CSV table of C-alpha atoms in Angstrom, one decimal:
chain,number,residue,atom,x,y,z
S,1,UNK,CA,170.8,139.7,71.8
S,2,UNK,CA,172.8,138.7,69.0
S,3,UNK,CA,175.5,141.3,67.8
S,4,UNK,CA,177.7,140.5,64.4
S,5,UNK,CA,180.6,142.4,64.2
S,6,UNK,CA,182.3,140.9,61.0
S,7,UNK,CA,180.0,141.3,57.7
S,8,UNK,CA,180.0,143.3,54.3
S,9,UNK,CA,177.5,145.3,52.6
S,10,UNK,CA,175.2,144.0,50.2
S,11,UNK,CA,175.4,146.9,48.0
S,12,UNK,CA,173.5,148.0,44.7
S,13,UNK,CA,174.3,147.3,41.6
S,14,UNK,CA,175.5,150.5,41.0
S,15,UNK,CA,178.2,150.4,43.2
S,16,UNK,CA,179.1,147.8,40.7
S,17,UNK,CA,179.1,149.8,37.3
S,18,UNK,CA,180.8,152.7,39.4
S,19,UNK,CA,183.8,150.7,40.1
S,20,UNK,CA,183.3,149.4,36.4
S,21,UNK,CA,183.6,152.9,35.3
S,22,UNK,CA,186.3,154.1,37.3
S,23,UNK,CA,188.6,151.1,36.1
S,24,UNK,CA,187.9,151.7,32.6
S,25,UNK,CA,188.7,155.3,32.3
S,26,UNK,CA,191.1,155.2,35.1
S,27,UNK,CA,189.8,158.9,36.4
S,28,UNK,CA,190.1,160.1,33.1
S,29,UNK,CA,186.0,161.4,33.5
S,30,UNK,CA,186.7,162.3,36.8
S,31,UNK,CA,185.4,161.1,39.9
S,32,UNK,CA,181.6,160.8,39.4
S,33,UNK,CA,179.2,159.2,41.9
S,34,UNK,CA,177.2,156.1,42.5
S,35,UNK,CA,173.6,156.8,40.9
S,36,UNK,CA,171.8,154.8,43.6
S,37,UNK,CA,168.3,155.1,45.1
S,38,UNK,CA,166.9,154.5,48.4
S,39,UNK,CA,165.1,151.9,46.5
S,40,UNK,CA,167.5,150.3,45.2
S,41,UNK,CA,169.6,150.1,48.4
S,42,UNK,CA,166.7,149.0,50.2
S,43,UNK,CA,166.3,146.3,47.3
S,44,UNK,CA,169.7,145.2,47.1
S,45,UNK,CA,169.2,144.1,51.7
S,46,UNK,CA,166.1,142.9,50.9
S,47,UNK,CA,165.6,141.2,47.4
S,48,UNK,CA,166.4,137.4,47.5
S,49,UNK,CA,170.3,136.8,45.7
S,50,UNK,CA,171.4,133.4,43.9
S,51,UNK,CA,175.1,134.7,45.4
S,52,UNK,CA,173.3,133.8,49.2
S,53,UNK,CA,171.5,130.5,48.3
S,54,UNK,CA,168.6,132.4,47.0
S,55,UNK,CA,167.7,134.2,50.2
S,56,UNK,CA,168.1,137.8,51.3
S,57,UNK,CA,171.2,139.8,53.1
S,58,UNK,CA,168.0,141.0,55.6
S,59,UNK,CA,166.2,137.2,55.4
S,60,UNK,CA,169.8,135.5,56.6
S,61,UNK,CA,169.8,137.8,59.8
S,62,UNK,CA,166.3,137.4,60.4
S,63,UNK,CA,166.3,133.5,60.5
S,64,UNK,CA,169.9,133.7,62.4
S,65,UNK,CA,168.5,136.0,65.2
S,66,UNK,CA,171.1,138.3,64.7
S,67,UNK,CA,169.8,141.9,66.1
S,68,UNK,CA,172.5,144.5,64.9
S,69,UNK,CA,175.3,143.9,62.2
S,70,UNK,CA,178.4,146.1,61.9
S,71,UNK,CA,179.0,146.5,57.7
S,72,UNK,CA,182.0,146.7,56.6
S,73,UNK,CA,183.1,146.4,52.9
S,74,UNK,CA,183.1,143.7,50.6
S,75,UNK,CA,187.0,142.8,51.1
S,76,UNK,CA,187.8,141.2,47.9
S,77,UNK,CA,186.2,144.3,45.7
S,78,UNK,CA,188.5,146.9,47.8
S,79,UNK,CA,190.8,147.3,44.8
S,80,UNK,CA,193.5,148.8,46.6
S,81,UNK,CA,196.0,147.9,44.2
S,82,UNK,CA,194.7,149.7,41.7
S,83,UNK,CA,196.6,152.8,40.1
S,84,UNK,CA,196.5,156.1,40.5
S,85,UNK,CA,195.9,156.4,44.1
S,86,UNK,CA,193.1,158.5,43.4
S,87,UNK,CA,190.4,155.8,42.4
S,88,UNK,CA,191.2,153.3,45.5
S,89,UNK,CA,190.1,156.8,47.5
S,90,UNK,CA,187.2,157.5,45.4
S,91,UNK,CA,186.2,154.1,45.5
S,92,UNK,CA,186.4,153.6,49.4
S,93,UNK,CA,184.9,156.8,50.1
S,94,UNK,CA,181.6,155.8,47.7
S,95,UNK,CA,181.6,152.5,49.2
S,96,UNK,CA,181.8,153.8,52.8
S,97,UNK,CA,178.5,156.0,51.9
S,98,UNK,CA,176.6,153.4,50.5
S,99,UNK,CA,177.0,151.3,53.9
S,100,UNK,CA,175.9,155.0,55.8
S,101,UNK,CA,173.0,154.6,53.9
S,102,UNK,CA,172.2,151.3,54.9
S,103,UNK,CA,172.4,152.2,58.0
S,104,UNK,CA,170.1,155.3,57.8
S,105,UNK,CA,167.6,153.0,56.0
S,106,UNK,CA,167.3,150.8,58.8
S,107,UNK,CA,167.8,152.6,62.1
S,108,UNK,CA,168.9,150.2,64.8
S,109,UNK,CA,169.9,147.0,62.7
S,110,UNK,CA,173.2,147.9,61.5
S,111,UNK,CA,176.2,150.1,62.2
S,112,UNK,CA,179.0,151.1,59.8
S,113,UNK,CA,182.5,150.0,60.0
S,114,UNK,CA,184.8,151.9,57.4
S,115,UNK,CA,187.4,150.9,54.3
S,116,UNK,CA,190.3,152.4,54.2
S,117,UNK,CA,191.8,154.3,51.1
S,118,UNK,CA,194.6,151.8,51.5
S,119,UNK,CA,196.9,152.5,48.3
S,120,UNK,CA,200.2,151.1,48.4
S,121,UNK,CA,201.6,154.6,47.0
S,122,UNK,CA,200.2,156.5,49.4
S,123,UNK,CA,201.4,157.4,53.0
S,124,UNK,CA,199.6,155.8,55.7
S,125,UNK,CA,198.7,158.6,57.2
S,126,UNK,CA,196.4,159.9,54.2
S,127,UNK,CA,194.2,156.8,54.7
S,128,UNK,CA,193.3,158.6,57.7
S,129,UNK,CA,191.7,161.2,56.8
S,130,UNK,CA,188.9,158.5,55.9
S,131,UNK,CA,188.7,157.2,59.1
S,132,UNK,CA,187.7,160.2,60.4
S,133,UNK,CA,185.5,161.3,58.5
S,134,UNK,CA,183.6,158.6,59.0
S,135,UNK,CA,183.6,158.0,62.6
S,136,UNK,CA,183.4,161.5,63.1
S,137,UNK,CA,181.1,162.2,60.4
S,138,UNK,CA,179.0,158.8,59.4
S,139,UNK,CA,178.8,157.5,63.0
S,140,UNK,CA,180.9,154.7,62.0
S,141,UNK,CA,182.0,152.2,65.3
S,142,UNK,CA,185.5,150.9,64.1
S,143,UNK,CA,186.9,150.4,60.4
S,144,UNK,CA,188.6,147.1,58.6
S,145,UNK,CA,192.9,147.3,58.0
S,146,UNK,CA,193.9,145.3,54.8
S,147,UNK,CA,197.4,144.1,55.8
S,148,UNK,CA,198.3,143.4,52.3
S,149,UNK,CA,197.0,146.2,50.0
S,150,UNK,CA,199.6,145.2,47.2
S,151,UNK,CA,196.6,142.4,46.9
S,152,UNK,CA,199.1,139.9,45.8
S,153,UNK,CA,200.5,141.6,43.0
S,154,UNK,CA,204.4,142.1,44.5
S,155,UNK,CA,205.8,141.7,48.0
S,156,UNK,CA,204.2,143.1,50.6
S,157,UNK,CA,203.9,145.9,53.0
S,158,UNK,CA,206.1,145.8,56.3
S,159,UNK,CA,203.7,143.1,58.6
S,160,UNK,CA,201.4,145.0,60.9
S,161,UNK,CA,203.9,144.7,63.5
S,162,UNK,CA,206.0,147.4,62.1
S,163,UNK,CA,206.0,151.0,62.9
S,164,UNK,CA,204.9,151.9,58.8
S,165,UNK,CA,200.9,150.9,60.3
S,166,UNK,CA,201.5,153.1,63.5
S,167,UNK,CA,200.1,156.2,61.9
S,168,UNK,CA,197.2,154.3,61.8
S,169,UNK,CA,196.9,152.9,65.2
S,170,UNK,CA,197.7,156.2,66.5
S,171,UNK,CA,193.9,157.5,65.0
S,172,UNK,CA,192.6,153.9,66.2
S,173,UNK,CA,193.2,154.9,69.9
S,174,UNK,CA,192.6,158.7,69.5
S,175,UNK,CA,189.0,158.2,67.9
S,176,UNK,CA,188.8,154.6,70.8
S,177,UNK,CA,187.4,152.5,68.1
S,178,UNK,CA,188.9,148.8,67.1
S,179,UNK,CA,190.0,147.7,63.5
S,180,UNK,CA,188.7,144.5,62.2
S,181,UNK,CA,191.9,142.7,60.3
S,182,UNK,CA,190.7,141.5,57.1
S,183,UNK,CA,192.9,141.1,53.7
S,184,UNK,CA,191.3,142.1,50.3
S,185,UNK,CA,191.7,140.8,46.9
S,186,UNK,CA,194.9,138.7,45.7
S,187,UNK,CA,195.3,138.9,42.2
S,188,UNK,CA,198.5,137.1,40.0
S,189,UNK,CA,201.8,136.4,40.7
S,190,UNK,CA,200.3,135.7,43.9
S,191,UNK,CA,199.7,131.8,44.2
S,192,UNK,CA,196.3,131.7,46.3
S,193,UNK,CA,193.0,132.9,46.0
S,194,UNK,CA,191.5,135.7,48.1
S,195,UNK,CA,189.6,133.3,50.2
S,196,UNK,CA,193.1,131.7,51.1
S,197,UNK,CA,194.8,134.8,50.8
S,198,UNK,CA,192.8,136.3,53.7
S,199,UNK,CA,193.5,133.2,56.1
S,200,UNK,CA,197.3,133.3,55.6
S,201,UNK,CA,197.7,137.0,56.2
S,202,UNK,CA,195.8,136.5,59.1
S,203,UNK,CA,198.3,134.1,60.2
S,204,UNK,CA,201.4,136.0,59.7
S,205,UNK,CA,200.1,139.3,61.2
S,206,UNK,CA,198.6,137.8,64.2
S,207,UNK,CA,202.3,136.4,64.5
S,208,UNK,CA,204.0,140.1,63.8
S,209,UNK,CA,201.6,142.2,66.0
S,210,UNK,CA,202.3,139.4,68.7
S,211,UNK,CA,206.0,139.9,69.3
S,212,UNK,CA,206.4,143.3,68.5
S,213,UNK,CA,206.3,146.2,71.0
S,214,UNK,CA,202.6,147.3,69.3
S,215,UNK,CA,201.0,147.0,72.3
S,216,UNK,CA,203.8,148.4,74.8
S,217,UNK,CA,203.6,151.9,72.3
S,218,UNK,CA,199.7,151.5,71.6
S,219,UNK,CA,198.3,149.2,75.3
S,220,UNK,CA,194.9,151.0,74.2
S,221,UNK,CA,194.6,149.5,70.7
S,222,UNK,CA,192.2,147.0,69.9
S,223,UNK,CA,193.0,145.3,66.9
S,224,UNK,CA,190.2,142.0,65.8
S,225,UNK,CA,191.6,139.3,64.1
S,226,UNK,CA,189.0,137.5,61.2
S,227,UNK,CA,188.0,134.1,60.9
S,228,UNK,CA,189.1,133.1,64.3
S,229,UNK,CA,193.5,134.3,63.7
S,230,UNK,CA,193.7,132.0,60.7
S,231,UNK,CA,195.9,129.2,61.1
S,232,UNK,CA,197.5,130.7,64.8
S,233,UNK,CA,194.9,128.2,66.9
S,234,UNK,CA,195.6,125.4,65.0
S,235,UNK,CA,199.3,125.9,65.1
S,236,UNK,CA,199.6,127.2,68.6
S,237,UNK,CA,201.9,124.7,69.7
S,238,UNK,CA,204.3,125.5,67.0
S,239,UNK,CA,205.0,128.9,68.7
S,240,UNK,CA,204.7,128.4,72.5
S,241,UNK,CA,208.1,127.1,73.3
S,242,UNK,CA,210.0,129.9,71.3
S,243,UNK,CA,207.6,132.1,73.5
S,244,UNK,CA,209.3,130.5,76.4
S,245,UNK,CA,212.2,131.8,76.1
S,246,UNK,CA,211.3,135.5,76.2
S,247,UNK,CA,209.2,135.3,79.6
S,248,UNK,CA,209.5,138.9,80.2
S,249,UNK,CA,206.3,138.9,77.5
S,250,UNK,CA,204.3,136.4,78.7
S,251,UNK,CA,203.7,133.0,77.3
S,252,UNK,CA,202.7,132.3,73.4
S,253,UNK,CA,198.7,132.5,75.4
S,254,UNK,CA,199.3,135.4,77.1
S,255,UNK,CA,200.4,137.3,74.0
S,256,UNK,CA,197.4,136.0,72.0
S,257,UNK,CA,195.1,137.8,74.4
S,258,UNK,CA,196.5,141.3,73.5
S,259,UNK,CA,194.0,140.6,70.6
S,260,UNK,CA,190.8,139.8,69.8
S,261,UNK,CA,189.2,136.8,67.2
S,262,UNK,CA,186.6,137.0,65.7
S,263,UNK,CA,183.8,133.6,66.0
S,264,UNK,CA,183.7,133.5,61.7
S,265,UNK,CA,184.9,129.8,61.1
S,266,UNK,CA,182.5,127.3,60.1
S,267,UNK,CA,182.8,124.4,61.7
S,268,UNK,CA,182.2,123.4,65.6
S,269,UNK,CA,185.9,121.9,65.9
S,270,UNK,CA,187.4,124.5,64.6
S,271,UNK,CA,185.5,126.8,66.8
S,272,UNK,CA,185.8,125.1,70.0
S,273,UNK,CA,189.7,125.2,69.3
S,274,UNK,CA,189.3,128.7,68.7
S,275,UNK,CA,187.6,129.3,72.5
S,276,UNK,CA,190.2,126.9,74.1
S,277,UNK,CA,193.1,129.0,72.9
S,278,UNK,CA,192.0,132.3,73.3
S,279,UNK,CA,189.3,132.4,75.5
S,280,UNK,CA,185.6,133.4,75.2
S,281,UNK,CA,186.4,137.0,76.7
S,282,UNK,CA,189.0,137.7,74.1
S,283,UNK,CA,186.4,136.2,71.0
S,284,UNK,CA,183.2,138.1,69.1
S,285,UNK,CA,180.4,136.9,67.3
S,286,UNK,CA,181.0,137.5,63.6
S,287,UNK,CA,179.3,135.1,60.7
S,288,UNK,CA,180.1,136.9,57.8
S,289,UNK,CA,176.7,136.5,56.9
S,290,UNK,CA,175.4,136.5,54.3
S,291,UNK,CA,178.8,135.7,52.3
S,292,UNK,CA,181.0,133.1,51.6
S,293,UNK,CA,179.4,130.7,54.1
S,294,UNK,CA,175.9,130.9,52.8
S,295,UNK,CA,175.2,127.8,51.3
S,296,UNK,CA,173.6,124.5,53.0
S,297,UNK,CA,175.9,121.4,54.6
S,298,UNK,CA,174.6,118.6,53.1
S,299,UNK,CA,175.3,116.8,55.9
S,300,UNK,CA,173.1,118.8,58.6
S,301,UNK,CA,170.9,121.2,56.4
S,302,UNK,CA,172.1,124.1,58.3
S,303,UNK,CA,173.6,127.1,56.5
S,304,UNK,CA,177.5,127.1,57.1
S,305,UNK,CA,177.6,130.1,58.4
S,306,UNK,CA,174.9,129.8,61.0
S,307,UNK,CA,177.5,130.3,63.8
S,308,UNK,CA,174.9,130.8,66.6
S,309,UNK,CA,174.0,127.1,66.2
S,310,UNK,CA,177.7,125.8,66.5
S,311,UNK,CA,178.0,128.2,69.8
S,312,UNK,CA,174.4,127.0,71.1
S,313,UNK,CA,176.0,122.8,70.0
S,314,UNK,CA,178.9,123.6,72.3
S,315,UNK,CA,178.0,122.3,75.6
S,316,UNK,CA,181.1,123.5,77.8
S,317,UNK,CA,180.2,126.9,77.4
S,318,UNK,CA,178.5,128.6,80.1
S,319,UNK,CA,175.8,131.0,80.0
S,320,UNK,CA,177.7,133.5,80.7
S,321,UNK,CA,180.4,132.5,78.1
S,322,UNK,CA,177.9,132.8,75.6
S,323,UNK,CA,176.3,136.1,76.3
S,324,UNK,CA,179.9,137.6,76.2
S,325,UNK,CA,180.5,135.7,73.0
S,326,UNK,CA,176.9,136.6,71.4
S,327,UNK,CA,176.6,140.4,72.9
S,328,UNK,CA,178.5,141.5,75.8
S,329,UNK,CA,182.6,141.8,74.1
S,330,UNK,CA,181.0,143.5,71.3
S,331,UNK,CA,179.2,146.0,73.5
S,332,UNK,CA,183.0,146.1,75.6
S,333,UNK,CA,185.1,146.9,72.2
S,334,UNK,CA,182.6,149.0,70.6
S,335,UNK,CA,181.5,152.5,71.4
S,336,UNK,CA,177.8,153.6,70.6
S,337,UNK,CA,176.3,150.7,69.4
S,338,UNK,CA,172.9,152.1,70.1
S,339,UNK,CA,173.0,155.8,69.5
C-alpha cells in the first residue's frame, strides 16, 4: 500500500472567487461562504486540469498506485499575510472544509491535514483553536506549520526553534498528531519565489529546531520536514563538525533523526542522498502529487513527481526499507488512518 502524506487539495473554483472576494472587500461584506456543490468538488478531483499535464488530481493517484492521500492546503494560496487577521481565519477555516468534504466524498482515499489561521498579528495560540476543531471535529490526522507567515513581505517570525511556536507544539502533542513543515506564499521585498522560498525555510528551520531544546521540552513531537529538509542533506557536512563539539547532543545525524523528511524531491540522486542521511525509518512517502511536479521529463517520459518509481529504481533498498518508506512510518506517525 502506497500512503502519501504531503499533497494539497484540488479545490473548486469557488474556493477561488471566495478568496477573490474576501481580498477585494477586505471583510467589509462580512465573512460569507464558499458556494460549492458536491458536484463541483467531485469535478474539481476528477475533471482533467492543463495545471497537471492535462490529467486529473484522482487520474495522477490512480496511475501512481497511491491508495490514501493526506490533503493539506494549497501552500502558496494560504494568504497569511494578509490584513486584518480576520480573513487569513476565514479563509483557512473555508479551506480546511472544503478538503473535509473531499474526504467525505471519497471515503477511504484521502484524509485531511489542516491550515492554520497563521496571521502574523495574531497570538499563536489562537491558531489553535483551528487545529482543534479540526482534529477533533473534521477527523483531521495532523495539520501543515508555515514557518514564515510574514510570506516574505518583512523579517520573519522567531525560527521554529524558539519558544513563540511552543503554543503550538504544546496542542501537537496533546491532540498526538505530527505537523507537516511547509512555507506558504513569498510575495516582494522578498527576493525568491515561493517555490524557492519553501526550500530555504526548510533549511533554516530544520537547522533551528535541531539545536534547540524543542525536543528536550516537547520529546513527543513529531514535526515532518517537506521536500526531503531542503538543502540540510546536501549540506550535511557543513554542520557535522560544529555538532562535534556539543557531544552531549549527539552528532549533526543523530539530531537530524529527532525529525522526520518527507520523500517529495524529484530526482533519484537527490533522493538516495536523502535516505543515506536520514535513514529510511525517519523518511515518508509524499509526491506532492498532483502539483508542481506534474509535468513529463523529457528524458524518461515519466511524470516528475512519480516518486514510487525513483524508490522502486533504487536498488540498495530493501524490502523492508521500502514498505516502511511507502506505508509502514506513515501508519507509525499518524493516528486513524483508516477510521
Amino acid at each position: 500500500m502506497i500512503i502519501d502524506i504531503h499533497a494539497h487539495v484540488s479545490a473548486p473554483i469557488e474556493l477561488a472567487a471566495y478568496k477573490a472576494s474576501l481580498l477585494s472587500h477586505r471583510g467589509a461584506h462580512g465573512r460569507g461562504k464558499v458556494g460549492a456543490s458536491d458536484d463541483q468538488i467531485r469535478a474539481a478531483m476528477e475533471e482533467p486540469s492543463r495545471f497537471f499535464g492535462g490529467i486529473s488530481h484522482l487520474a495522477h493517484l490512480d496511475d501512481a498506485g497511491i491508495d490514501l492521500q493526506v490533503l493539506s492546503p494549497r501552500p502558496f494560496q494560504a494568504m497569511h499575510s494578509e490584513e486584518p487577521a480576520k480573513l487569513v481565519r476565514w479563509y483557512t477555516e473555508e479551506t480546511n472544509d472544503i478538503i473535509h468534504r473531499v474526504c467525505q466524498a471519497y471515503p477511504g482515499r484521502f484524509r485531511g491535514m489542516a491550515g492554520l489561521p497563521q496571521s502574523p498579528s495574531l497570538d499563536p495560540r489562537e491558531w489553535t483553536h483551528e487545529l482543534r476543531r479540526c482534529v477533533g471535529e473534521l477527523g483531521f490526522v495532523g495539520a501543515m506549520l508555515n514557518p514564515d507567515p510574514m510570506e516574505g513581505t518583512s523579517p520573519p517570525k522567531p525560527p521554529l526553534g524558539d519558544r513563540y511556536w511552543y503554543p503550538v507544539y504544546e496542542v501537537l502533542c496533546e491532540l498526538d498528531v505530527p505537523a507537516l513543515v511547509h512555507s506558504a506564499g513569498c510575495r516582494p521585498p522578498a527576493r525568491e519565489s515561493y517555490s524557492l522560498h519553501f526550500i530555504v525555510e526548510e533549511t533554516i528551520n530544520t537547522i533551528s529546531l535541531i539545536n534547540s531544546q524543542v525536543f528536550k521540552d516537547f520529546p513527543d513531537l513529531k514535526l515532518i520536514m517537506s521536500h526531503g529538509g531542503g538543502a540540510v542533506p546536501y549540506q550535511a557536512g557543513r554542520f557535522m563538525p560544529g555538532a562535534l563539539r556539543r557531544p552531549e547532543d549527539g552528532t549533526f545525524t543523530d539530531r537530524l533523526r529527532r525529525l522526520y523528511f518527507d520523500s517529495c524531491l524529484y530526482t533519484q540522486d537527490a533522493l538516495e542522498l536523502l535516505l543515506r542521511t536520514v535513514g529510511a525509518d525517519r523518511c515518508l512517502f509524499g509526491s506532492e502529487k498532483p502539483g508542481t511536479g506534474s509535468a513529463r521529463n523529457p528524458e524518461t517520459g515519466r511524470w516528475f513527481d512519480d516518486i514510487h518509481l525513483l524508490i522502486e529504481d533504487i536498488g540498495w533498498l530493501s524490502g523492508d526499507e521500502r514498505a516502511d518508506l511507502l506505508e509502514n512510518n506513515a501508519r507509525k506517525l499518524f493516528g486513524g488512518l483508516d477510521d
